[in-house]
Amino acid sequence: CDRLRDSGEVGRLLNAISENYISVLRSWGNKAIPLHDAAAVLYVLVPELFETRKVCIDVETRGELTTGETVADWLNHWGRPAQTTVLMKVDADRAHDACVERLQRLKFPDLGELRILSKEVLPKPFC
């Protein structure tokens, strides 16, 4: 995105990293590009940009195939209180504006030329 790239050195770096990240996910067949960490930080800073849902979440510890997997009880089958706020939807335009505005405030040294790895050296999917 031009606005991200033009928001200063941090924006240039994040744009370069994002281009590579997006290329990898697209090469694996992903249509949507999740930005989990950025969304979590943005929710702390500007929660009104998000629609959320409280849900009970637990980590599977006895499953044959799912040990260690995070599991959400969307339909309250477990009858336990919801303890986790899940981000369900975001106002993407306003979220992008908020990110760029905050990045423009950061002071960062000149990074020089940023080069992206060629597609031939992109990692392969895990499975």
mmCIF file of C-alpha atoms in Angstrom:
data_model
loop_
_atom_site.group_PDB
_atom_site.id
_atom_site.type_symbol
_atom_site.label_atom_id
_atom_site.label_comp_id
_atom_site.label_asym_id
_atom_site.label_seq_id
_atom_site.Cartn_x
_atom_site.Cartn_y
_atom_site.Cartn_z
ATOM 1 C CA CYS A 1 0.000 0.000 0.000
ATOM 2 C CA ASP A 2 1.374 3.388 -0.971
ATOM 3 C CA ARG A 3 0.238 5.127 2.233
ATOM 4 C CA LEU A 4 2.012 2.578 4.403
ATOM 5 C CA ARG A 5 5.187 2.719 2.314
ATOM 6 C CA ASP A 6 5.129 6.542 2.337
ATOM 7 C CA SER A 7 4.557 6.892 6.095
ATOM 8 C CA GLY A 8 8.280 6.911 6.967
ATOM 9 C CA GLU A 9 11.029 4.359 7.481
ATOM 10 C CA VAL A 10 8.929 2.097 9.727
ATOM 11 C CA GLY A 11 6.164 2.142 7.115
ATOM 12 C CA ARG A 12 8.655 1.281 4.371
ATOM 13 C CA LEU A 13 9.952 -1.657 6.405
ATOM 14 C CA LEU A 14 6.471 -2.929 7.262
ATOM 15 C CA ASN A 15 5.398 -2.560 3.634
ATOM 16 C CA ALA A 16 8.410 -4.588 2.470
ATOM 17 C CA ILE A 17 7.786 -7.272 5.097
ATOM 18 C CA SER A 18 4.078 -7.342 4.286
ATOM 19 C CA GLU A 19 4.693 -7.750 0.573
ATOM 20 C CA ASN A 20 6.764 -10.841 1.274
ATOM 21 C CA TYR A 21 4.248 -12.197 3.807
ATOM 22 C CA ILE A 22 1.387 -11.662 1.374
ATOM 23 C CA SER A 23 3.356 -13.303 -1.456
ATOM 24 C CA VAL A 24 4.012 -16.376 0.686
ATOM 25 C CA LEU A 25 0.375 -16.721 1.761
ATOM 26 C CA ARG A 26 -0.913 -16.161 -1.786
ATOM 27 C CA SER A 27 1.554 -18.767 -3.120
ATOM 28 C CA TRP A 28 0.012 -21.225 -0.632
ATOM 29 C CA GLY A 29 -3.477 -20.476 -2.021
ATOM 30 C CA ASN A 30 -4.689 -18.154 0.756
ATOM 31 C CA LYS A 31 -7.220 -15.549 -0.335
ATOM 32 C CA ALA A 32 -7.494 -13.745 3.012
ATOM 33 C CA ILE A 33 -4.407 -12.310 4.684
ATOM 34 C CA PRO A 34 -4.662 -12.437 8.493
ATOM 35 C CA LEU A 35 -2.909 -9.746 10.512
ATOM 36 C CA HIS A 36 -3.333 -11.227 13.976
ATOM 37 C CA ASP A 37 -0.664 -9.303 15.896
ATOM 38 C CA ALA A 38 -1.476 -5.956 14.307
ATOM 39 C CA ALA A 39 -5.198 -6.454 14.974
ATOM 40 C CA ALA A 40 -4.579 -7.273 18.634
ATOM 41 C CA VAL A 41 -2.437 -4.175 19.139
ATOM 42 C CA LEU A 42 -4.906 -1.981 17.260
ATOM 43 C CA TYR A 43 -7.783 -3.314 19.379
ATOM 44 C CA VAL A 44 -5.951 -2.188 22.523
ATOM 45 C CA LEU A 45 -5.397 1.273 21.007
ATOM 46 C CA VAL A 46 -8.724 1.818 19.190
ATOM 47 C CA PRO A 47 -11.294 -0.786 20.307
ATOM 48 C CA GLU A 48 -14.215 1.035 18.673
ATOM 49 C CA LEU A 49 -12.946 -0.096 15.261
ATOM 50 C CA PHE A 50 -13.909 -3.694 16.032
ATOM 51 C CA GLU A 51 -16.975 -5.851 16.523
ATOM 52 C CA THR A 52 -16.211 -8.429 19.181
ATOM 53 C CA ARG A 53 -17.719 -11.488 20.776
ATOM 54 C CA LYS A 54 -17.056 -12.986 24.193
ATOM 55 C CA VAL A 55 -16.504 -16.740 24.043
ATOM 56 C CA CYS A 56 -15.059 -19.489 26.195
ATOM 57 C CA ILE A 57 -11.724 -20.613 24.788
ATOM 58 C CA ASP A 58 -9.587 -23.483 26.019
ATOM 59 C CA VAL A 59 -6.529 -25.432 24.910
ATOM 60 C CA GLU A 60 -7.082 -29.082 23.998
ATOM 61 C CA THR A 61 -4.795 -31.261 26.104
ATOM 62 C CA ARG A 62 -6.180 -34.785 25.519
ATOM 63 C CA GLY A 63 -7.048 -34.912 21.820
ATOM 64 C CA GLU A 64 -5.444 -37.499 19.592
ATOM 65 C CA LEU A 65 -5.119 -35.056 16.684
ATOM 66 C CA THR A 66 -5.662 -31.697 18.341
ATOM 67 C CA THR A 67 -3.397 -31.625 21.409
ATOM 68 C CA GLY A 68 -2.281 -28.051 21.971
ATOM 69 C CA GLU A 69 -4.924 -26.602 19.667
ATOM 70 C CA THR A 70 -6.931 -23.591 20.817
ATOM 71 C CA VAL A 71 -10.646 -24.417 20.761
ATOM 72 C CA ALA A 72 -13.554 -21.957 21.004
ATOM 73 C CA ASP A 73 -16.966 -22.965 22.366
ATOM 74 C CA TRP A 74 -19.038 -20.775 20.027
ATOM 75 C CA LEU A 75 -22.352 -22.416 21.015
ATOM 76 C CA ASN A 76 -21.741 -22.688 24.799
ATOM 77 C CA HIS A 77 -21.780 -26.499 24.791
ATOM 78 C CA TRP A 78 -19.389 -26.525 27.745
ATOM 79 C CA GLY A 79 -21.627 -24.311 29.894
ATOM 80 C CA ARG A 80 -18.610 -22.332 31.078
ATOM 81 C CA PRO A 81 -18.363 -18.532 31.220
ATOM 82 C CA ALA A 82 -16.912 -16.726 28.242
ATOM 83 C CA GLN A 83 -13.489 -15.390 29.242
ATOM 84 C CA THR A 84 -12.027 -14.268 25.910
ATOM 85 C CA THR A 85 -12.813 -11.358 23.617
ATOM 86 C CA VAL A 86 -12.603 -12.462 19.989
ATOM 87 C CA LEU A 87 -12.285 -9.862 17.237
ATOM 88 C CA MET A 88 -14.954 -10.713 14.682
ATOM 89 C CA LYS A 89 -14.990 -7.751 12.306
ATOM 90 C CA VAL A 90 -12.983 -4.567 11.737
ATOM 91 C CA ASP A 91 -13.621 -1.268 9.980
ATOM 92 C CA ALA A 92 -10.683 -1.877 7.633
ATOM 93 C CA ASP A 93 -10.416 1.646 6.219
ATOM 94 C CA ARG A 94 -10.396 3.301 9.637
ATOM 95 C CA ALA A 95 -8.011 0.652 10.985
ATOM 96 C CA HIS A 96 -5.602 1.304 8.119
ATOM 97 C CA ASP A 97 -5.834 5.061 8.753
ATOM 98 C CA ALA A 98 -5.134 4.542 12.468
ATOM 99 C CA CYS A 99 -2.078 2.370 11.715
ATOM 100 C CA VAL A 100 -0.583 4.785 9.210
ATOM 101 C CA GLU A 101 -1.212 7.777 11.495
ATOM 102 C CA ARG A 102 0.610 6.085 14.380
ATOM 103 C CA LEU A 103 3.479 4.899 12.194
ATOM 104 C CA GLN A 104 4.036 8.439 10.933
ATOM 105 C CA ARG A 105 4.760 9.524 14.536
ATOM 106 C CA LEU A 106 7.652 7.070 14.946
ATOM 107 C CA LYS A 107 11.252 8.170 14.526
ATOM 108 C CA PHE A 108 13.401 5.541 12.831
ATOM 109 C CA PRO A 109 16.838 5.669 11.155
ATOM 110 C CA ASP A 110 17.186 5.512 7.384
ATOM 111 C CA LEU A 111 17.032 1.852 6.342
ATOM 112 C CA GLY A 112 18.567 2.306 2.905
ATOM 113 C CA GLU A 113 17.469 -0.090 0.171
ATOM 114 C CA LEU A 114 14.954 -2.757 1.151
ATOM 115 C CA ARG A 115 14.947 -5.837 -1.058
ATOM 116 C CA ILE A 116 12.347 -8.586 -1.171
ATOM 117 C CA LEU A 117 13.341 -12.222 -1.643
ATOM 118 C CA SER A 118 12.459 -13.647 -5.015
ATOM 119 C CA LYS A 119 9.524 -16.064 -5.216
ATOM 120 C CA GLU A 120 11.950 -18.931 -5.860
ATOM 121 C CA VAL A 121 13.142 -18.799 -2.236
ATOM 122 C CA LEU A 122 9.740 -18.481 -0.552
ATOM 123 C CA PRO A 123 9.076 -21.106 2.139
ATOM 124 C CA LYS A 124 6.838 -24.055 1.326
ATOM 125 C CA PRO A 125 3.539 -24.623 3.200
ATOM 126 C CA PHE A 126 3.752 -26.748 6.357
ATOM 127 C CA CYS A 127 1.302 -29.355 5.104
#
